[in-house]
């Protein structure tokens, strides 16, 4: 869909040449749009789309789940998962 959630892609990115992925890359229609550096304090483990909110969630070894808009804005943070 035009400007829809299926046009977005979210990936982890290696930072500081170490095997620790704390950043998130946002892609739109195959083009990288934004990098959220230090999105988490530890390794980012998983992403899932939240179509009802036109957003995505990420979880990490830092025991947080974060909800993000596709422009990279942090919307909510849940600790202790």
N, CA, C and O atoms as a MOPAC input file, in Angstrom:
PM7 MOZYME 1SCF
protein

 N      0.84000 1    -1.18700 1     0.00000 1
 C      0.00000 1     0.00000 1     0.00000 1
 C      0.87500 1     1.23700 1     0.00000 1
 O      1.93100 1     1.25700 1     0.63300 1
 N      0.44700 1     2.25300 1    -0.69700 1
 C      1.18100 1     3.51100 1    -0.73400 1
 C      1.30800 1     4.07900 1     0.66600 1
 O      0.30700 1     4.25700 1     1.36000 1
 N      2.54600 1     4.36700 1     1.09100 1
 C      2.84300 1     4.88800 1     2.42700 1
 C      2.34400 1     3.95900 1     3.52400 1
 O      2.16800 1     4.39100 1     4.66400 1
 N      2.11400 1     2.69900 1     3.20100 1
 C      1.61100 1     1.76200 1     4.18900 1
 C      2.72700 1     1.02000 1     4.89400 1
 O      3.90100 1     1.17600 1     4.56000 1
 N      2.35700 1     0.22800 1     5.85600 1
 C      3.33200 1    -0.46400 1     6.68400 1
 C      4.14600 1    -1.47000 1     5.87500 1
 O      5.29900 1    -1.72600 1     6.22400 1
 N      3.60200 1    -2.04300 1     4.82400 1
 C      4.34100 1    -3.02900 1     4.03700 1
 C      5.48400 1    -2.40500 1     3.25100 1
 O      6.34800 1    -3.13100 1     2.76000 1
 N      5.51600 1    -1.09400 1     3.11800 1
 C      6.60500 1    -0.41200 1     2.43100 1
 C      7.79600 1    -0.17900 1     3.35700 1
 O      8.85400 1     0.25300 1     2.89900 1
 N      7.64200 1    -0.45300 1     4.63100 1
 C      8.68500 1    -0.20900 1     5.61500 1
 C      9.44300 1    -1.49300 1     5.91700 1
 O      8.89700 1    -2.59100 1     5.81300 1
 N     10.69800 1    -1.34000 1     6.28900 1
 C     11.51400 1    -2.45900 1     6.73200 1
 C     12.36100 1    -1.96900 1     7.89800 1
 O     12.84300 1    -0.83600 1     7.88200 1
 N     12.54500 1    -2.80500 1     8.89800 1
 C     13.33000 1    -2.45800 1    10.07400 1
 C     14.39600 1    -3.52200 1    10.23800 1
 O     14.09500 1    -4.71500 1    10.19500 1
 N     15.65100 1    -3.10100 1    10.42800 1
 C     16.73100 1    -4.05700 1    10.63700 1
 C     17.63400 1    -3.58500 1    11.75900 1
 O     17.66700 1    -2.39600 1    12.07600 1
 N     18.36300 1    -4.50400 1    12.35900 1
 C     19.39200 1    -4.16800 1    13.33700 1
 C     20.66000 1    -3.77400 1    12.60200 1
 O     20.82400 1    -4.10900 1    11.42800 1
 N     21.54000 1    -3.08500 1    13.26000 1
 C     22.79400 1    -2.65800 1    12.63100 1
 C     23.93700 1    -2.82000 1    13.62200 1
 O     23.79500 1    -2.50900 1    14.80500 1
 N     25.06300 1    -3.30600 1    13.13300 1
 C     26.23100 1    -3.45600 1    13.99500 1
 C     26.82800 1    -2.07600 1    14.26100 1
 O     26.93700 1    -1.25500 1    13.35000 1
 N     27.20800 1    -1.82900 1    15.50000 1
 C     27.78700 1    -0.53300 1    15.85800 1
 C     29.19800 1    -0.72400 1    16.38100 1
 O     29.49200 1    -1.73600 1    17.01700 1
 N     30.06800 1     0.23100 1    16.12400 1
 C     31.43900 1     0.26100 1    16.65400 1
 C     32.24900 1    -0.96300 1    16.25500 1
 O     33.17500 1    -1.33500 1    16.97700 1
 N     31.94000 1    -1.59500 1    15.14700 1
 C     32.66200 1    -2.76300 1    14.65000 1
 C     32.71100 1    -3.90900 1    15.66200 1
 O     33.59700 1    -4.76000 1    15.58600 1
 N     31.79000 1    -3.94000 1    16.58900 1
 C     31.69100 1    -5.01800 1    17.56700 1
 C     30.44200 1    -5.83500 1    17.26000 1
 O     29.51000 1    -5.32400 1    16.63900 1
 N     30.40900 1    -7.08600 1    17.68200 1
 C     29.23100 1    -7.91100 1    17.39200 1
 C     28.07400 1    -7.62200 1    18.34900 1
 O     27.45200 1    -8.54400 1    18.87800 1
 N     27.80000 1    -6.37200 1    18.56000 1
 C     26.70800 1    -5.94300 1    19.44100 1
 C     25.81800 1    -5.00700 1    18.63200 1
 O     26.27900 1    -3.98400 1    18.12700 1
 N     24.55500 1    -5.35900 1    18.51300 1
 C     23.61200 1    -4.58900 1    17.72500 1
 C     22.68800 1    -3.80900 1    18.64700 1
 O     21.74900 1    -4.37400 1    19.20700 1
 N     22.94400 1    -2.52200 1    18.80900 1
 C     22.13400 1    -1.67400 1    19.67900 1
 C     21.32900 1    -0.65800 1    18.87700 1
 O     20.45000 1     0.01300 1    19.41800 1
 N     21.62600 1    -0.54900 1    17.60800 1
 C     20.97200 1     0.43400 1    16.75900 1
 C     19.90400 1    -0.23800 1    15.90400 1
 O     19.88300 1    -1.45900 1    15.75100 1
 N     19.02500 1     0.58100 1    15.35600 1
 C     17.95900 1     0.11500 1    14.47100 1
 C     18.03900 1     0.94200 1    13.19200 1
 O     18.18000 1     2.16400 1    13.23600 1
 N     17.94700 1     0.26100 1    12.05500 1
 C     17.88600 1     0.95800 1    10.76000 1
 C     16.45000 1     0.91400 1    10.26100 1
 O     15.79300 1    -0.12600 1    10.31400 1
 N     15.97700 1     2.03900 1     9.78300 1
 C     14.63400 1     2.12300 1     9.19800 1
 C     14.76900 1     2.28500 1     7.69100 1
 O     15.51000 1     3.14200 1     7.21200 1
 N     14.05200 1     1.46200 1     6.95900 1
 C     14.05400 1     1.49400 1     5.50300 1
 C     12.64900 1     1.79800 1     5.01800 1
 O     11.66500 1     1.37200 1     5.62400 1
 N     12.56100 1     2.53900 1     3.91500 1
 C     11.27300 1     2.83100 1     3.29900 1
 C     11.40600 1     2.59600 1     1.80700 1
 O     12.20000 1     3.25400 1     1.13500 1
 N     10.62400 1     1.65500 1     1.29100 1
 C     10.63700 1     1.30500 1    -0.12600 1
 C     12.05400 1     1.02300 1    -0.61400 1
 O     12.45400 1     1.47400 1    -1.68700 1
 N     12.81100 1     0.26700 1     0.19100 1
 C     14.14300 1    -0.15400 1    -0.20600 1
 C     15.25200 1     0.85000 1     0.01900 1
 O     16.40500 1     0.56300 1    -0.30300 1
 N     14.94700 1     2.01400 1     0.55700 1
 C     15.94800 1     3.05400 1     0.79000 1
 C     16.07400 1     3.30800 1     2.29300 1
 O     15.07700 1     3.49300 1     2.99100 1
 N     17.32100 1     3.31100 1     2.77600 1
 C     17.51500 1     3.59400 1     4.19600 1
 C     17.13700 1     5.03700 1     4.49600 1
 O     17.63200 1     5.96900 1     3.86400 1
 N     16.25700 1     5.20300 1     5.46600 1
 C     15.76400 1     6.52600 1     5.82700 1
 C     16.39100 1     7.06100 1     7.10000 1
 O     16.61900 1     8.26400 1     7.21900 1
 N     16.67400 1     6.18200 1     8.05500 1
 C     17.11900 1     6.65700 1     9.36000 1
 C     17.82500 1     5.54000 1    10.10300 1
 O     17.50800 1     4.36400 1     9.92900 1
 N     18.79200 1     5.92200 1    10.93900 1
 C     19.42700 1     5.00200 1    11.87300 1
 C     19.17600 1     5.54000 1    13.26900 1
 O     19.48700 1     6.69600 1    13.55800 1
 N     18.61500 1     4.71000 1    14.13500 1
 C     18.40600 1     5.09200 1    15.52800 1
 C     19.57800 1     4.50000 1    16.30300 1
 O     19.56400 1     3.32100 1    16.65500 1
 N     20.58700 1     5.32000 1    16.56600 1
 C     21.76400 1     4.86600 1    17.30000 1
 C     21.37700 1     4.60900 1    18.75200 1
 O     20.56200 1     5.33500 1    19.32100 1
 N     21.96000 1     3.58400 1    19.34100 1
 C     21.70400 1     3.24200 1    20.74400 1
 C     20.21900 1     3.17800 1    21.07100 1
 O     19.76600 1     3.70200 1    22.08900 1
 N     19.47900 1     2.52800 1    20.19200 1
 C     18.04200 1     2.35100 1    20.40900 1
 C     17.77500 1     1.57800 1    21.69300 1
 O     16.75500 1     1.77200 1    22.35500 1
 N     18.70500 1     0.70400 1    22.02900 1
 C     18.63100 1    -0.08100 1    23.26000 1
 C     19.99800 1    -0.04100 1    23.93400 1
 O     20.99200 1     0.35100 1    23.32200 1
 N     20.03800 1    -0.44700 1    25.18500 1
 C     21.30000 1    -0.47200 1    25.93400 1
 C     22.05600 1    -1.78200 1    25.74000 1
 O     23.21200 1    -1.89000 1    26.14800 1
 N     21.42600 1    -2.77400 1    25.12600 1
 C     22.06000 1    -4.06100 1    24.87100 1
 C     21.57400 1    -4.54900 1    23.50700 1
 O     20.89500 1    -3.81500 1    22.78900 1
 N     21.91400 1    -5.76500 1    23.15500 1
 C     21.60900 1    -6.32400 1    21.84400 1
 C     20.11000 1    -6.28900 1    21.55600 1
 O     19.30200 1    -6.70100 1    22.38800 1
 N     19.74700 1    -5.79800 1    20.38200 1
 C     18.35800 1    -5.82600 1    19.92400 1
 C     18.08800 1    -7.23400 1    19.40400 1
 O     18.80700 1    -7.72600 1    18.53400 1
 N     17.06600 1    -7.87400 1    19.92900 1
 C     16.78700 1    -9.27100 1    19.61600 1
 C     15.67900 1    -9.49300 1    18.60000 1
 O     15.73400 1   -10.45200 1    17.83000 1
 N     14.68200 1    -8.63200 1    18.58300 1
 C     13.51500 1    -8.92600 1    17.76100 1
 C     12.77200 1    -7.64800 1    17.39400 1
 O     12.82200 1    -6.64700 1    18.10900 1
 N     12.08200 1    -7.71200 1    16.25900 1
 C     11.20900 1    -6.63400 1    15.80700 1
 C      9.86300 1    -7.22900 1    15.43600 1
 O      9.78400 1    -8.37900 1    15.00500 1
 N      8.82300 1    -6.46000 1    15.60100 1
 C      7.51900 1    -6.87000 1    15.08400 1
 C      6.73600 1    -5.62600 1    14.68400 1
 O      6.83500 1    -4.58100 1    15.32700 1
 N      5.97000 1    -5.75100 1    13.63000 1
 C      5.12600 1    -4.64900 1    13.19300 1
 C      3.90200 1    -4.55100 1    14.08300 1
 O      3.40200 1    -5.55700 1    14.58600 1
 N      3.42300 1    -3.33200 1    14.27200 1
 C      2.17800 1    -3.08000 1    14.99500 1
 C      1.29200 1    -2.28800 1    14.02800 1
 O      1.19700 1    -1.06400 1    14.12100 1
 N      0.64200 1    -3.00600 1    13.09200 1
 C     -0.09400 1    -2.33400 1    12.01700 1
 C     -1.19100 1    -1.39800 1    12.50800 1
 O     -1.47000 1    -0.38100 1    11.87400 1
 N     -1.81600 1    -1.73900 1    13.63900 1
 C     -2.91000 1    -0.90000 1    14.14700 1
 C     -2.43100 1     0.51200 1    14.49500 1
 O     -3.21200 1     1.46400 1    14.47300 1
 N     -1.15300 1     0.63600 1    14.81400 1
 C     -0.58500 1     1.93400 1    15.20200 1
 C      0.36900 1     2.49200 1    14.15300 1
 O      0.97400 1     3.54500 1    14.35900 1
 N      0.50900 1     1.77800 1    13.01200 1
 C      1.49500 1     2.14300 1    11.99900 1
 C      2.85400 1     2.34600 1    12.66700 1
 O      3.50800 1     3.37200 1    12.48000 1
 N      3.26200 1     1.34700 1    13.45000 1
 C      4.47400 1     1.41900 1    14.25300 1
 C      5.12700 1     0.04100 1    14.28900 1
 O      4.63200 1    -0.91300 1    13.68900 1
 N      6.25400 1    -0.04400 1    15.00800 1
 C      6.89800 1    -1.32800 1    15.23100 1
 C      7.43100 1    -1.37100 1    16.65900 1
 O      7.63800 1    -0.33500 1    17.29000 1
 N      7.64700 1    -2.57100 1    17.14900 1
 C      8.18700 1    -2.76600 1    18.49100 1
 C      9.51500 1    -3.49600 1    18.37000 1
 O      9.70900 1    -4.31600 1    17.47300 1
 N     10.42800 1    -3.18500 1    19.28800 1
 C     11.70700 1    -3.88400 1    19.35900 1
 C     11.90500 1    -4.35300 1    20.79000 1
 O     11.43400 1    -3.72300 1    21.73700 1
 N     12.61700 1    -5.48200 1    20.93400 1
 C     12.95600 1    -5.94400 1    22.28100 1
 C     14.44900 1    -6.23300 1    22.32000 1
 O     15.08600 1    -6.45500 1    21.29000 1
 N     14.99000 1    -6.22400 1    23.53300 1
 C     16.43000 1    -6.28900 1    23.69800 1
 C     16.81700 1    -7.08000 1    24.93100 1
 O     15.99400 1    -7.34300 1    25.80800 1
 N     18.09300 1    -7.45500 1    24.98300 1
 C     18.64400 1    -8.07100 1    26.18400 1
 C     18.67600 1    -7.10200 1    27.35800 1
 O     18.93600 1    -7.52300 1    28.48500 1
 N     18.42200 1    -5.82900 1    27.13200 1
 C     18.37600 1    -4.86300 1    28.23900 1
 C     17.05100 1    -4.92200 1    28.99900 1
 O     16.77000 1    -4.07400 1    29.84600 1
 N     16.23900 1    -5.93900 1    28.68200 1
 C     14.94800 1    -6.18200 1    29.33600 1
 C     13.92200 1    -5.08300 1    29.07800 1
 O     13.09100 1    -4.77300 1    29.93200 1
 N     13.99600 1    -4.49700 1    27.87400 1
 C     12.98900 1    -3.51800 1    27.48200 1
 C     12.32000 1    -3.95100 1    26.18600 1
 O     12.90400 1    -4.65000 1    25.35900 1
 N     11.08700 1    -3.51700 1    26.04000 1
 C     10.36300 1    -3.56200 1    24.78100 1
 C     10.01200 1    -2.11900 1    24.47700 1
 O      9.44000 1    -1.42200 1    25.31500 1
 N     10.35700 1    -1.66900 1    23.27100 1
 C     10.08800 1    -0.27500 1    22.90100 1
 C      9.18300 1    -0.23300 1    21.68000 1
 O      9.30900 1    -1.03900 1    20.75800 1
 N      8.28200 1     0.71300 1    21.69800 1
 C      7.38200 1     0.95900 1    20.57700 1
 C      7.87000 1     2.20000 1    19.85900 1
 O      8.13300 1     3.22400 1    20.48900 1
 N      7.99300 1     2.11100 1    18.53700 1
 C      8.54200 1     3.18900 1    17.71400 1
 C      7.59400 1     3.54600 1    16.57500 1
 O      6.88400 1     2.68300 1    16.05900 1
 N      7.58400 1     4.81000 1    16.18800 1
 C      6.92900 1     5.19700 1    14.94200 1
 C      7.93300 1     4.96500 1    13.81800 1
 O      9.12700 1     4.82600 1    14.08100 1
 N      7.47500 1     4.92200 1    12.59200 1
 C      8.37800 1     4.68500 1    11.47200 1
 C      9.24800 1     5.89300 1    11.13300 1
 O     10.11200 1     5.79900 1    10.26200 1
 N      9.03800 1     7.02600 1    11.80500 1
 C      9.97300 1     8.14100 1    11.62800 1
 C     11.09000 1     8.10600 1    12.67500 1
 O     11.92800 1     9.00600 1    12.72700 1
 N     11.09200 1     7.04800 1    13.51800 1
 C     12.14900 1     6.86900 1    14.50400 1
 C     11.85900 1     7.44100 1    15.86800 1
 O     12.73200 1     7.43700 1    16.73700 1
 N     10.65700 1     7.93100 1    16.07700 1
 C     10.27700 1     8.49400 1    17.36800 1
 C      9.92900 1     7.37000 1    18.34500 1
 O      9.14200 1     6.47900 1    18.02600 1
 N     10.52000 1     7.42500 1    19.52400 1
 C     10.18500 1     6.46100 1    20.57100 1
 C      8.82700 1     6.83000 1    21.16200 1
 O      8.62600 1     7.95600 1    21.61600 1
 N      7.90200 1     5.87900 1    21.15400 1
 C      6.53800 1     6.14800 1    21.61200 1
 C      6.29700 1     5.65500 1    23.04600 1
 O      5.69700 1     6.35800 1    23.85900 1
 N      6.77300 1     4.43900 1    23.34400 1
 C      6.58500 1     3.83900 1    24.66700 1
 C      7.77100 1     2.94700 1    24.98700 1
 O      8.45100 1     2.45400 1    24.08700 1
 N      8.01500 1     2.74400 1    26.27000 1
 C      9.04900 1     1.82400 1    26.70400 1
 C      8.51600 1     1.00500 1    27.88100 1
 O      8.00800 1     1.55000 1    28.86100 1
 N      8.64500 1    -0.30800 1    27.75700 1
 C      8.25800 1    -1.22500 1    28.81600 1
 C      9.51800 1    -1.87900 1    29.36400 1
 O     10.30200 1    -2.43900 1    28.59800 1
 N      9.72400 1    -1.81900 1    30.66500 1
 C     10.92200 1    -2.40300 1    31.28900 1
 C     10.56600 1    -3.70800 1    32.00500 1
 O      9.44800 1    -3.89600 1    32.48500 1
 N     11.56200 1    -4.60500 1    32.05700 1
 C     11.41500 1    -5.82900 1    32.82800 1
 C     10.72300 1    -6.97100 1    32.12200 1
 O     10.14700 1    -7.84100 1    32.77500 1
 N     10.76600 1    -6.98700 1    30.78900 1
 C     10.09900 1    -8.09000 1    30.08200 1
 C     10.85600 1    -9.38400 1    30.26000 1
 O     10.44200 1   -10.41800 1    29.73500 1

